[in-house]
Tab-separated table of C-alpha atoms in Angstrom:
chain	number	residue	atom	x	y	z
F	103	MET	CA	15.748	-19.632	-25.560
F	104	ALA	CA	12.777	-21.532	-24.206
F	105	LYS	CA	11.849	-24.882	-25.774
F	106	LEU	CA	8.404	-26.384	-26.015
F	107	TYR	CA	8.022	-30.122	-26.586
F	108	HIS	CA	4.670	-30.435	-28.261
F	109	VAL	CA	2.327	-32.112	-30.737
F	110	PRO	CA	0.908	-29.696	-33.347
F	111	LEU	CA	-2.794	-30.493	-32.943
F	112	SER	CA	-2.791	-30.947	-29.152
F	113	PRO	CA	-5.099	-28.298	-27.640
F	114	PHE	CA	-3.079	-28.330	-24.412
F	115	CYS	CA	0.085	-27.502	-26.369
F	116	ARG	CA	-1.726	-24.871	-28.424
F	117	LYS	CA	-2.948	-23.110	-25.279
F	118	VAL	CA	0.649	-22.832	-24.055
F	119	ARG	CA	1.875	-21.736	-27.519
F	120	LEU	CA	-0.730	-18.970	-27.541
F	121	SER	CA	0.318	-17.771	-24.068
F	122	LEU	CA	3.995	-17.771	-25.006
F	123	ALA	CA	3.367	-15.926	-28.262
F	124	GLU	CA	1.034	-13.358	-26.710
F	125	LYS	CA	3.680	-12.610	-24.075
F	126	LYS	CA	6.345	-12.472	-26.810
F	127	ILE	CA	8.460	-15.176	-25.167
F	128	GLU	CA	10.655	-16.632	-27.898
F	129	CYS	CA	10.408	-20.379	-27.943
F	130	GLU	CA	11.688	-23.218	-30.103
F	131	LEU	CA	9.015	-25.801	-30.910
F	132	ILE	CA	10.122	-29.430	-30.831
F	133	GLU	CA	7.686	-32.090	-31.939
F	134	GLU	CA	7.475	-34.920	-29.426
F	135	ARG	CA	5.905	-38.191	-30.490
F	136	TYR	CA	5.210	-39.097	-26.849
F	137	TRP	CA	3.396	-42.328	-27.719
F	138	GLU	CA	6.635	-43.744	-29.134
F	139	GLU	CA	7.950	-44.268	-25.603
F	140	HIS	CA	11.235	-42.471	-26.006
F	141	PRO	CA	13.216	-43.074	-22.776
F	142	ASP	CA	14.662	-39.524	-22.715
F	143	PHE	CA	11.183	-38.102	-22.790
F	144	HIS	CA	10.073	-40.224	-19.834
F	145	ARG	CA	12.960	-38.941	-17.796
F	146	ARG	CA	11.862	-35.393	-18.545
F	147	ASN	CA	8.208	-36.152	-17.912
F	148	PRO	CA	6.931	-38.830	-15.543
F	149	ALA	CA	3.316	-37.978	-16.522
F	150	ARG	CA	4.158	-39.039	-20.108
F	151	LYS	CA	2.372	-36.304	-21.955
F	152	VAL	CA	2.891	-33.023	-23.758
F	153	PRO	CA	3.345	-30.086	-23.464
F	154	ILE	CA	6.658	-29.824	-21.646
F	155	LEU	CA	8.217	-26.374	-21.421
F	156	ARG	CA	11.959	-25.835	-20.870
F	157	ILE	CA	12.257	-22.308	-19.483
F	158	ASP	CA	14.306	-20.447	-16.853
F	159	GLY	CA	16.491	-23.552	-16.460
F	160	ARG	CA	13.475	-25.684	-15.473
F	161	THR	CA	11.458	-28.440	-17.147
F	162	LEU	CA	7.731	-27.913	-16.715
F	163	PRO	CA	4.953	-30.356	-17.602
F	164	GLU	CA	1.196	-29.724	-17.148
F	165	SER	CA	-0.379	-27.036	-19.329
F	166	ALA	CA	-2.578	-25.334	-16.710
F	167	ALA	CA	0.299	-25.025	-14.231
F	168	ILE	CA	2.591	-23.784	-17.047
F	169	CYS	CA	0.149	-21.016	-18.012
F	170	GLU	CA	-0.197	-19.872	-14.393
F	171	TYR	CA	3.595	-19.885	-14.087
F	172	LEU	CA	3.994	-17.773	-17.238
F	173	GLU	CA	1.353	-15.390	-15.894
F	174	GLU	CA	3.295	-14.919	-12.649
F	175	LYS	CA	6.799	-14.722	-14.149
F	176	TYR	CA	5.941	-12.838	-17.356
F	177	PRO	CA	2.930	-10.726	-16.370
F	178	GLU	CA	2.825	-8.541	-19.514
F	179	PRO	CA	0.420	-8.515	-21.241
F	180	PRO	CA	-1.842	-10.014	-18.554
F	181	LEU	CA	-4.001	-12.974	-19.553
F	182	MET	CA	-5.927	-12.975	-16.274
F	183	PRO	CA	-7.949	-10.151	-14.714
F	184	ARG	CA	-6.942	-8.759	-11.306
F	185	SER	CA	-9.955	-9.501	-9.153
F	186	ALA	CA	-10.332	-12.866	-7.422
F	187	GLU	CA	-13.819	-13.150	-8.958
F	188	GLY	CA	-12.504	-12.501	-12.467
F	189	ARG	CA	-9.636	-14.940	-12.028
F	190	TYR	CA	-12.030	-17.581	-10.724
F	191	GLU	CA	-14.122	-17.248	-13.877
F	192	VAL	CA	-11.058	-17.631	-16.128
F	193	ARG	CA	-9.968	-20.764	-14.260
F	194	ARG	CA	-13.470	-22.212	-14.269
F	195	LEU	CA	-13.637	-21.849	-18.046
F	196	VAL	CA	-10.126	-23.178	-18.658
F	197	SER	CA	-11.196	-26.285	-16.708
F	198	TRP	CA	-14.474	-26.377	-18.630
F	199	PHE	CA	-12.621	-26.675	-21.926
F	200	ASP	CA	-9.650	-28.751	-20.818
F	201	ASP	CA	-11.743	-31.151	-18.784
F	202	LYS	CA	-15.404	-31.281	-19.886
F	203	PHE	CA	-15.067	-30.141	-23.519
F	204	HIS	CA	-11.973	-32.285	-23.933
F	205	HIS	CA	-13.716	-35.338	-22.542
F	206	GLU	CA	-16.973	-34.865	-24.434
F	207	VAL	CA	-15.714	-33.443	-27.733
F	208	THR	CA	-11.964	-33.313	-28.443
F	209	SER	CA	-11.197	-36.853	-27.275
F	210	LYS	CA	-14.192	-38.129	-29.245
F	211	LEU	CA	-13.363	-36.401	-32.546
F	212	LEU	CA	-9.688	-35.437	-32.784
F	213	TYR	CA	-8.374	-38.498	-30.959
F	214	GLU	CA	-10.549	-40.873	-32.942
F	215	ARG	CA	-9.800	-39.325	-36.326
F	216	VAL	CA	-6.159	-38.210	-35.949
F	217	ASN	CA	-4.363	-39.597	-32.897
F	218	LYS	CA	-5.488	-43.181	-33.527
F	219	LYS	CA	-4.177	-43.056	-37.084
F	220	MET	CA	-0.881	-41.421	-36.092
F	221	MET	CA	-0.352	-43.917	-33.279
F	222	GLY	CA	-1.331	-46.871	-35.451
F	223	ALA	CA	-4.169	-47.675	-33.034
F	224	GLY	CA	-6.838	-48.590	-35.583
F	225	PHE	CA	-9.921	-46.947	-37.028
F	226	PRO	CA	-12.181	-44.296	-35.492
F	227	ASP	CA	-14.969	-45.633	-33.295
F	228	SER	CA	-18.122	-44.347	-34.980
F	229	GLY	CA	-20.069	-44.249	-31.699
F	230	ASN	CA	-17.486	-41.887	-30.221
F	231	VAL	CA	-17.406	-39.713	-33.334
F	232	LYS	CA	-21.199	-39.430	-33.281
F	233	SER	CA	-21.246	-38.547	-29.608
F	234	GLY	CA	-18.523	-35.881	-30.084
F	235	ALA	CA	-20.329	-34.365	-33.075
F	236	LYS	CA	-23.490	-34.109	-30.986
F	237	ALA	CA	-21.761	-32.682	-27.907
F	238	ILE	CA	-19.897	-29.907	-29.765
F	239	LYS	CA	-23.266	-28.323	-30.675
F	240	TYR	CA	-24.208	-27.966	-27.045
F	241	HIS	CA	-20.790	-26.480	-26.245
F	242	LEU	CA	-20.985	-23.979	-29.112
F	243	ASP	CA	-24.392	-22.937	-27.772
F	244	TYR	CA	-22.936	-22.466	-24.296
F	245	MET	CA	-20.175	-20.279	-25.762
F	246	ALA	CA	-22.787	-18.283	-27.692
F	247	TRP	CA	-24.722	-17.755	-24.467
F	248	LEU	CA	-21.580	-16.467	-22.722
F	249	LEU	CA	-20.645	-14.243	-25.685
F	250	ASP	CA	-24.118	-12.741	-25.804
F	251	HIS	CA	-23.315	-11.239	-22.404
F	252	ARG	CA	-19.584	-10.621	-22.681
F	253	ARG	CA	-16.994	-9.425	-25.204
F	254	TRP	CA	-14.692	-12.340	-24.412
F	255	LEU	CA	-15.498	-15.674	-22.811
F	256	ALA	CA	-14.632	-14.755	-19.226
F	257	GLY	CA	-15.554	-11.055	-19.362
F	258	ASP	CA	-14.538	-7.830	-21.065
F	259	VAL	CA	-10.900	-8.696	-21.687
F	260	MET	CA	-9.203	-11.528	-23.541
F	261	THR	CA	-7.859	-14.165	-21.142
F	262	LEU	CA	-6.499	-17.679	-20.870
F	263	ALA	CA	-10.106	-18.877	-21.082
F	264	ASP	CA	-10.269	-17.657	-24.691
F	265	PHE	CA	-6.951	-19.354	-25.450
F	266	ALA	CA	-8.124	-22.654	-23.940
F	267	ALA	CA	-11.330	-22.564	-25.994
F	268	ALA	CA	-9.588	-21.424	-29.190
F	269	ALA	CA	-6.961	-24.140	-28.754
F	270	HIS	CA	-9.619	-26.865	-28.784
F	271	LEU	CA	-11.699	-25.318	-31.547
F	272	SER	CA	-8.711	-24.651	-33.810
F	273	SER	CA	-7.565	-28.271	-33.529
F	274	LEU	CA	-11.072	-29.457	-34.384
F	275	ASP	CA	-11.292	-26.910	-37.209
F	276	TYR	CA	-8.178	-28.462	-38.733
F	277	ILE	CA	-10.241	-31.628	-39.295
F	278	SER	CA	-13.396	-29.706	-40.341
F	279	ASP	CA	-15.310	-30.572	-37.183
F	280	VAL	CA	-16.543	-27.087	-36.268
F	281	ASP	CA	-19.779	-25.774	-37.760
F	282	TRP	CA	-19.127	-22.013	-37.880
F	283	HIS	CA	-22.661	-21.410	-39.142
F	284	ARG	CA	-24.154	-22.416	-35.831
F	285	SER	CA	-23.580	-19.070	-34.089
F	286	ASP	CA	-22.546	-15.652	-35.361
F	287	VAL	CA	-21.161	-14.487	-32.018
F	288	VAL	CA	-18.947	-17.546	-31.741
F	289	LYS	CA	-17.711	-17.079	-35.300
F	290	ASP	CA	-16.992	-13.378	-34.641
F	291	TRP	CA	-15.144	-14.258	-31.461
F	292	TYR	CA	-13.019	-16.837	-33.308
F	293	ALA	CA	-12.294	-14.373	-36.131
F	294	LYS	CA	-11.017	-11.856	-33.554
F	295	ILE	CA	-8.743	-14.323	-31.829
F	296	LYS	CA	-7.609	-15.924	-35.105
F	297	SER	CA	-6.366	-12.596	-36.436
F	298	ARG	CA	-3.962	-12.028	-33.523
F	299	PRO	CA	-0.253	-12.384	-34.344
F	300	ALA	CA	-0.034	-15.012	-31.557
F	301	PHE	CA	-2.237	-17.290	-33.658
F	302	ARG	CA	-0.013	-17.340	-36.748
F	303	SER	CA	2.116	-20.356	-35.898
F	304	ILE	CA	-1.026	-22.393	-35.187
F	305	LEU	CA	-2.552	-21.510	-38.544
F	306	ALA	CA	0.681	-22.576	-40.253
F	307	ASP	CA	0.668	-26.081	-38.694
F	308	GLN	CA	0.792	-28.988	-41.142
F	309	VAL	CA	0.226	-32.567	-40.053
F	310	PRO	CA	1.399	-35.122	-42.634
F	311	GLY	CA	-1.498	-37.256	-43.838
F	312	PHE	CA	-4.114	-34.698	-42.776
F	313	LEU	CA	-4.904	-31.786	-45.042
F	314	PRO	CA	-6.764	-28.924	-43.326
F	315	PRO	CA	-9.775	-27.361	-45.087
F	316	LYS	CA	-9.099	-24.134	-46.981
F	317	HIS	CA	-10.868	-21.972	-44.414
F	318	TYR	CA	-8.602	-23.260	-41.619
F	319	SER	CA	-5.935	-20.583	-42.095
F	320	ASP	CA	-8.224	-18.031	-43.740
F	321	LEU	CA	-8.783	-14.989	-41.504
F	322	ASP	CA	-11.917	-14.223	-43.471
F	323	PHE	CA	-13.510	-17.667	-43.175
M	179	MET	CA	-22.635	-18.906	6.106
M	180	ALA	CA	-21.071	-20.636	3.096
M	181	LYS	CA	-22.689	-23.796	1.738
M	182	LEU	CA	-20.939	-26.668	0.012
M	183	TYR	CA	-22.938	-29.039	-2.165
M	184	HIS	CA	-20.960	-32.241	-2.070
M	185	VAL	CA	-20.750	-36.025	-2.065
M	186	PRO	CA	-18.943	-37.431	1.014
M	187	LEU	CA	-16.411	-39.682	-0.761
M	188	SER	CA	-15.684	-37.365	-3.712
M	189	PRO	CA	-11.975	-36.434	-3.617
M	190	PHE	CA	-12.730	-33.128	-5.374
M	191	CYS	CA	-15.221	-32.207	-2.640
M	192	ARG	CA	-12.832	-33.374	0.079
M	193	LYS	CA	-10.050	-31.143	-1.268
M	194	VAL	CA	-12.375	-28.125	-1.003
M	195	ARG	CA	-13.593	-29.211	2.466
M	196	LEU	CA	-9.976	-29.403	3.650
M	197	SER	CA	-9.202	-25.920	2.273
M	198	LEU	CA	-12.307	-24.421	3.892
M	199	ALA	CA	-11.595	-26.082	7.237
M	200	GLU	CA	-7.906	-25.162	7.258
M	201	LYS	CA	-8.851	-21.531	6.587
M	202	LYS	CA	-11.544	-21.753	9.291
M	203	ILE	CA	-14.316	-20.726	6.892
M	204	GLU	CA	-17.583	-21.969	8.394
M	205	CYS	CA	-19.544	-23.929	5.864
M	206	GLU	CA	-22.725	-25.977	5.833
M	207	LEU	CA	-22.350	-29.300	3.999
M	208	ILE	CA	-25.277	-30.330	1.814
M	209	GLU	CA	-25.208	-33.744	0.201
M	210	GLU	CA	-26.018	-33.537	-3.504
M	211	ARG	CA	-26.958	-36.717	-5.329
M	212	TYR	CA	-26.016	-35.140	-8.658
M	213	TRP	CA	-26.674	-38.302	-10.674
M	214	GLU	CA	-30.367	-38.047	-9.775
M	215	GLU	CA	-30.763	-35.188	-12.269
M	216	HIS	CA	-32.398	-32.714	-9.949
M	217	PRO	CA	-33.448	-29.712	-12.098
M	218	ASP	CA	-32.509	-27.149	-9.416
M	219	PHE	CA	-29.009	-28.530	-9.324
M	220	HIS	CA	-28.604	-28.225	-13.088
M	221	ARG	CA	-29.589	-24.586	-12.915
M	222	ARG	CA	-26.900	-24.035	-10.300
M	223	ASN	CA	-24.331	-26.052	-12.208
M	224	PRO	CA	-24.258	-26.506	-15.973
M	225	ALA	CA	-21.217	-28.815	-15.656
M	226	ARG	CA	-23.404	-31.241	-13.623
M	227	LYS	CA	-20.937	-32.160	-10.984
M	228	VAL	CA	-19.897	-31.512	-7.402
M	229	PRO	CA	-18.496	-29.644	-5.530
M	230	ILE	CA	-20.448	-26.400	-5.773
M	231	LEU	CA	-19.606	-23.711	-3.241
M	232	ARG	CA	-22.053	-20.931	-2.287
M	233	ILE	CA	-19.900	-18.146	-0.850
M	234	ASP	CA	-19.736	-14.332	-0.937
M	235	GLY	CA	-23.113	-14.304	-2.716
M	236	ARG	CA	-21.748	-16.397	-5.589
M	237	THR	CA	-22.200	-19.979	-6.784
M	238	LEU	CA	-18.901	-21.595	-7.701
M	239	PRO	CA	-18.374	-24.948	-9.427
M	240	GLU	CA	-14.970	-26.507	-10.294
M	241	SER	CA	-12.777	-27.580	-7.392
M	242	ALA	CA	-9.410	-26.300	-8.654
M	243	ALA	CA	-10.827	-22.848	-9.443
M	244	ILE	CA	-12.613	-22.801	-6.050
M	245	CYS	CA	-9.380	-23.537	-4.165
M	246	GLU	CA	-7.511	-20.778	-6.034
M	247	TYR	CA	-10.390	-18.396	-5.275
M	248	LEU	CA	-10.296	-19.253	-1.551
M	249	GLU	CA	-6.533	-18.754	-1.595
M	250	GLU	CA	-6.914	-15.248	-3.053
M	251	LYS	CA	-9.920	-14.131	-0.960
M	252	TYR	CA	-9.000	-15.863	2.298
M	253	PRO	CA	-5.199	-15.935	2.244
M	254	GLU	CA	-4.688	-17.046	5.866
M	255	PRO	CA	-3.242	-19.570	6.476
M	256	PRO	CA	-1.635	-19.799	3.027
M	257	LEU	CA	-1.921	-23.125	1.188
M	258	MET	CA	0.408	-22.039	-1.605
M	259	PRO	CA	4.013	-20.812	-1.349
M	260	ARG	CA	4.900	-17.313	-2.549
M	261	SER	CA	7.364	-17.959	-5.356
M	262	ALA	CA	6.172	-18.633	-8.887
M	263	GLU	CA	8.322	-21.799	-8.900
M	264	GLY	CA	6.755	-23.058	-5.672
M	265	ARG	CA	3.247	-22.286	-6.867
M	266	TYR	CA	3.940	-24.052	-10.145
M	267	GLU	CA	4.934	-27.193	-8.259
M	268	VAL	CA	1.754	-27.109	-6.148
M	269	ARG	CA	-0.416	-26.738	-9.258
M	270	ARG	CA	1.478	-29.450	-11.109
M	271	LEU	CA	0.829	-31.881	-8.274
M	272	VAL	CA	-2.818	-30.901	-7.806
M	273	SER	CA	-3.276	-31.702	-11.512
M	274	TRP	CA	-1.282	-34.904	-11.086
M	275	PHE	CA	-3.739	-36.182	-8.472
M	276	ASP	CA	-6.958	-34.724	-9.872
M	277	ASP	CA	-6.173	-35.725	-13.433
M	278	LYS	CA	-3.704	-38.622	-13.690
M	279	PHE	CA	-4.244	-40.296	-10.309
M	280	HIS	CA	-7.984	-39.808	-10.642
M	281	HIS	CA	-8.029	-41.348	-14.102
M	282	GLU	CA	-5.722	-44.268	-13.305
M	283	VAL	CA	-6.735	-45.046	-9.731
M	284	THR	CA	-9.751	-43.301	-8.169
M	285	SER	CA	-12.068	-43.768	-11.133
M	286	LYS	CA	-11.012	-47.413	-11.372
M	287	LEU	CA	-11.508	-48.300	-7.698
M	288	LEU	CA	-13.861	-45.882	-5.955
M	289	TYR	CA	-16.170	-45.365	-8.917
M	290	GLU	CA	-16.363	-49.066	-9.669
M	291	ARG	CA	-16.935	-50.165	-6.078
M	292	VAL	CA	-19.007	-47.287	-4.654
M	293	ASN	CA	-20.423	-44.889	-7.249
M	294	LYS	CA	-21.774	-47.658	-9.482
M	295	LYS	CA	-23.639	-49.211	-6.561
M	296	MET	CA	-25.012	-45.880	-5.322
M	297	MET	CA	-26.124	-44.901	-8.806
M	298	GLY	CA	-27.643	-48.303	-9.517
M	299	ALA	CA	-25.268	-48.727	-12.469
M	300	GLY	CA	-24.385	-52.381	-11.993
M	301	PHE	CA	-21.420	-54.341	-10.662
M	302	PRO	CA	-17.748	-53.357	-10.575
M	303	ASP	CA	-15.778	-54.142	-13.741
M	304	SER	CA	-13.030	-56.472	-12.509
M	305	GLY	CA	-10.607	-55.350	-15.249
M	306	ASN	CA	-10.878	-51.757	-14.046
M	307	VAL	CA	-10.491	-52.737	-10.401
M	308	LYS	CA	-7.366	-54.749	-11.214
M	309	SER	CA	-5.874	-51.926	-13.231
M	310	GLY	CA	-6.578	-49.390	-10.425
M	311	ALA	CA	-5.074	-51.694	-7.785
M	312	LYS	CA	-1.925	-52.013	-9.885
M	313	ALA	CA	-1.644	-48.284	-10.654
M	314	ILE	CA	-1.975	-47.129	-7.036
M	315	LYS	CA	1.311	-48.905	-6.212
M	316	TYR	CA	3.187	-46.858	-8.760
M	317	HIS	CA	1.601	-43.658	-7.462
M	318	LEU	CA	2.440	-44.480	-3.834
M	319	ASP	CA	6.034	-45.059	-4.955
M	320	TYR	CA	6.070	-41.692	-6.703
M	321	MET	CA	4.808	-40.030	-3.508
M	322	ALA	CA	7.469	-41.857	-1.515
M	323	TRP	CA	10.119	-40.574	-3.915
M	324	LEU	CA	8.873	-36.990	-3.478
M	325	LEU	CA	8.663	-37.360	0.320
M	326	ASP	CA	12.199	-38.724	0.509
M	327	HIS	CA	13.310	-35.291	-0.669
M	328	ARG	CA	10.712	-33.018	0.917
M	329	ARG	CA	8.731	-32.650	4.159
M	330	TRP	CA	5.468	-32.190	2.251
M	331	LEU	CA	4.601	-33.193	-1.307
M	332	ALA	CA	5.377	-29.859	-2.984
M	333	GLY	CA	8.181	-28.708	-0.678
M	334	ASP	CA	8.811	-27.730	2.935
M	335	VAL	CA	5.335	-26.460	3.743
M	336	MET	CA	1.910	-28.064	3.595
M	337	THR	CA	-0.026	-26.966	0.512
M	338	LEU	CA	-3.044	-27.672	-1.660
M	339	ALA	CA	-0.979	-30.461	-3.245
M	340	ASP	CA	-1.088	-32.362	0.053
M	341	PHE	CA	-4.836	-31.777	0.307
M	342	ALA	CA	-5.439	-33.018	-3.235
M	343	ALA	CA	-3.426	-36.182	-2.564
M	344	ALA	CA	-4.956	-36.767	0.883
M	345	ALA	CA	-8.440	-36.260	-0.549
M	346	HIS	CA	-7.954	-39.101	-3.035
M	347	LEU	CA	-6.165	-41.400	-0.604
M	348	SER	CA	-8.685	-40.868	2.203
M	349	SER	CA	-11.584	-41.745	-0.108
M	350	LEU	CA	-9.771	-44.889	-1.206
M	351	ASP	CA	-8.859	-45.689	2.402
M	352	TYR	CA	-12.576	-45.658	3.248
M	353	ILE	CA	-12.935	-48.717	0.998
M	354	SER	CA	-9.647	-50.312	2.205
M	355	ASP	CA	-7.847	-49.724	-1.083
M	356	VAL	CA	-4.643	-48.167	0.272
M	357	ASP	CA	-1.771	-50.404	1.358
M	358	TRP	CA	-0.138	-48.310	4.096
M	359	HIS	CA	2.623	-50.890	4.478
M	360	ARG	CA	4.052	-50.013	1.095
M	361	SER	CA	5.978	-46.942	2.247
M	362	ASP	CA	6.814	-45.571	5.691
M	363	VAL	CA	7.292	-42.002	4.480
M	364	VAL	CA	3.866	-41.979	2.813
M	365	LYS	CA	2.257	-43.422	5.952
M	366	ASP	CA	4.006	-40.818	8.136
M	367	TRP	CA	2.883	-38.040	5.800
M	368	TYR	CA	-0.711	-39.275	5.930
M	369	ALA	CA	-0.590	-39.579	9.735
M	370	LYS	CA	0.538	-35.917	9.940
M	371	ILE	CA	-2.207	-34.645	7.672
M	372	LYS	CA	-4.853	-36.935	9.187
M	373	SER	CA	-4.245	-35.527	12.659
M	374	ARG	CA	-5.032	-31.940	11.622
M	375	PRO	CA	-8.327	-30.511	12.916
M	376	ALA	CA	-9.282	-29.784	9.265
M	377	PHE	CA	-9.419	-33.539	8.656
M	378	ARG	CA	-11.990	-34.346	11.377
M	379	SER	CA	-15.141	-33.989	9.324
M	380	ILE	CA	-13.700	-36.284	6.654
M	381	LEU	CA	-12.872	-38.991	9.187
M	382	ALA	CA	-16.446	-38.762	10.530
M	383	ASP	CA	-18.054	-39.397	7.101
M	384	GLN	CA	-20.438	-42.336	6.915
M	385	VAL	CA	-21.786	-43.653	3.632
M	386	PRO	CA	-24.842	-45.923	4.031
M	387	GLY	CA	-24.116	-49.396	2.694
M	388	PHE	CA	-20.352	-48.965	2.990
M	389	LEU	CA	-18.657	-49.540	6.325
M	390	PRO	CA	-15.119	-48.121	6.527
M	391	PRO	CA	-12.337	-50.275	8.020
M	392	LYS	CA	-11.485	-49.613	11.684
M	393	HIS	CA	-8.214	-47.897	10.857
M	394	TYR	CA	-9.996	-45.339	8.627
M	395	SER	CA	-10.645	-42.859	11.429
M	396	ASP	CA	-7.840	-44.050	13.695
M	397	LEU	CA	-5.074	-41.434	13.985
M	398	ASP	CA	-2.704	-44.194	15.079
M	399	PHE	CA	-3.352	-46.558	12.175
């Protein structure tokens, strides 16, 4: 069976968990406290981060490359469209969330509030928290603009782009940092993706010391 | 004809320029001073960065997604192997350079020494420069370790992984920040890639206010 070394609230890990679950690839989840500098982990992973997937006798770091690999080796159900144009749009949006959204929002809110505490790295920087709380509004508006024109973020079918976005938003929702009143289309989109069986393990996550809000696991939030 | 909005020393733009040139796609280069907040540019590019490629009647931001698009629409010559395992390794290494190397090295050296000056954002932070100069050694050693086992970075054929790495190193070489004496295999690899016709336009780049060292454009450096 495949093994995923992960951290529960990491959006990069959640994106891979969603891909695995959607493709019905059975996988054991192993929590990896990568900041504790475990020598075994460094041997497995010179980049020193999660997720790491053990599958097909190989050890794979790097969430974007993992998802493309799963797409090529386990094509059903597809999480990318067929056309080069459609695939471009999926990849553009995955980068949007994993690069820009991560830099402007996730690293400013989740890392300040949760990772710092878990790693014993001090208190949240209020300037960062403020800047993340401001930036998420602009990103939710961008998503609303996309979803006004499309059923899913990258087009008419659900893709890796939706998983990348939902991975970030679900981690932020765990710490009550998403204002679901801001846009009805974004809320509807999240309700659709949240109700998929692939999402169940994410809604069941519990991080000691951090209690999620009631609506976090509620499909009717 | 295609148009690429770019900045000469940006490694993300250089990676796309190398892909275009290797695939013999004619392309006009247009310098885009994206930090000057030109309203037209923001309409083209909500992510506010370069490169942006105009091709096939479309406007494409995001260098990794652009390179995958070019690979699918213009497959000859291929810059990715065929097997899922080989493609995974290319993507892992492209992310390694564009994410980890960029964060630890390029942003600490090139951005401090060049971008700050161009953007009128003050003097280099000496702590960052020191940290970048230290980190590049470890990355050159990692490349040497890969190249001890392989002809090219991701395996036996030249791929996008080599272009991503060469894009970062060539930009840093322009400001004399690469110690080519550190590893013979890395120097030999760079000499091979530097001598390709696709590399010519990069070696001809001139940035006002920054004179490259003599060896920058010398194929026999």
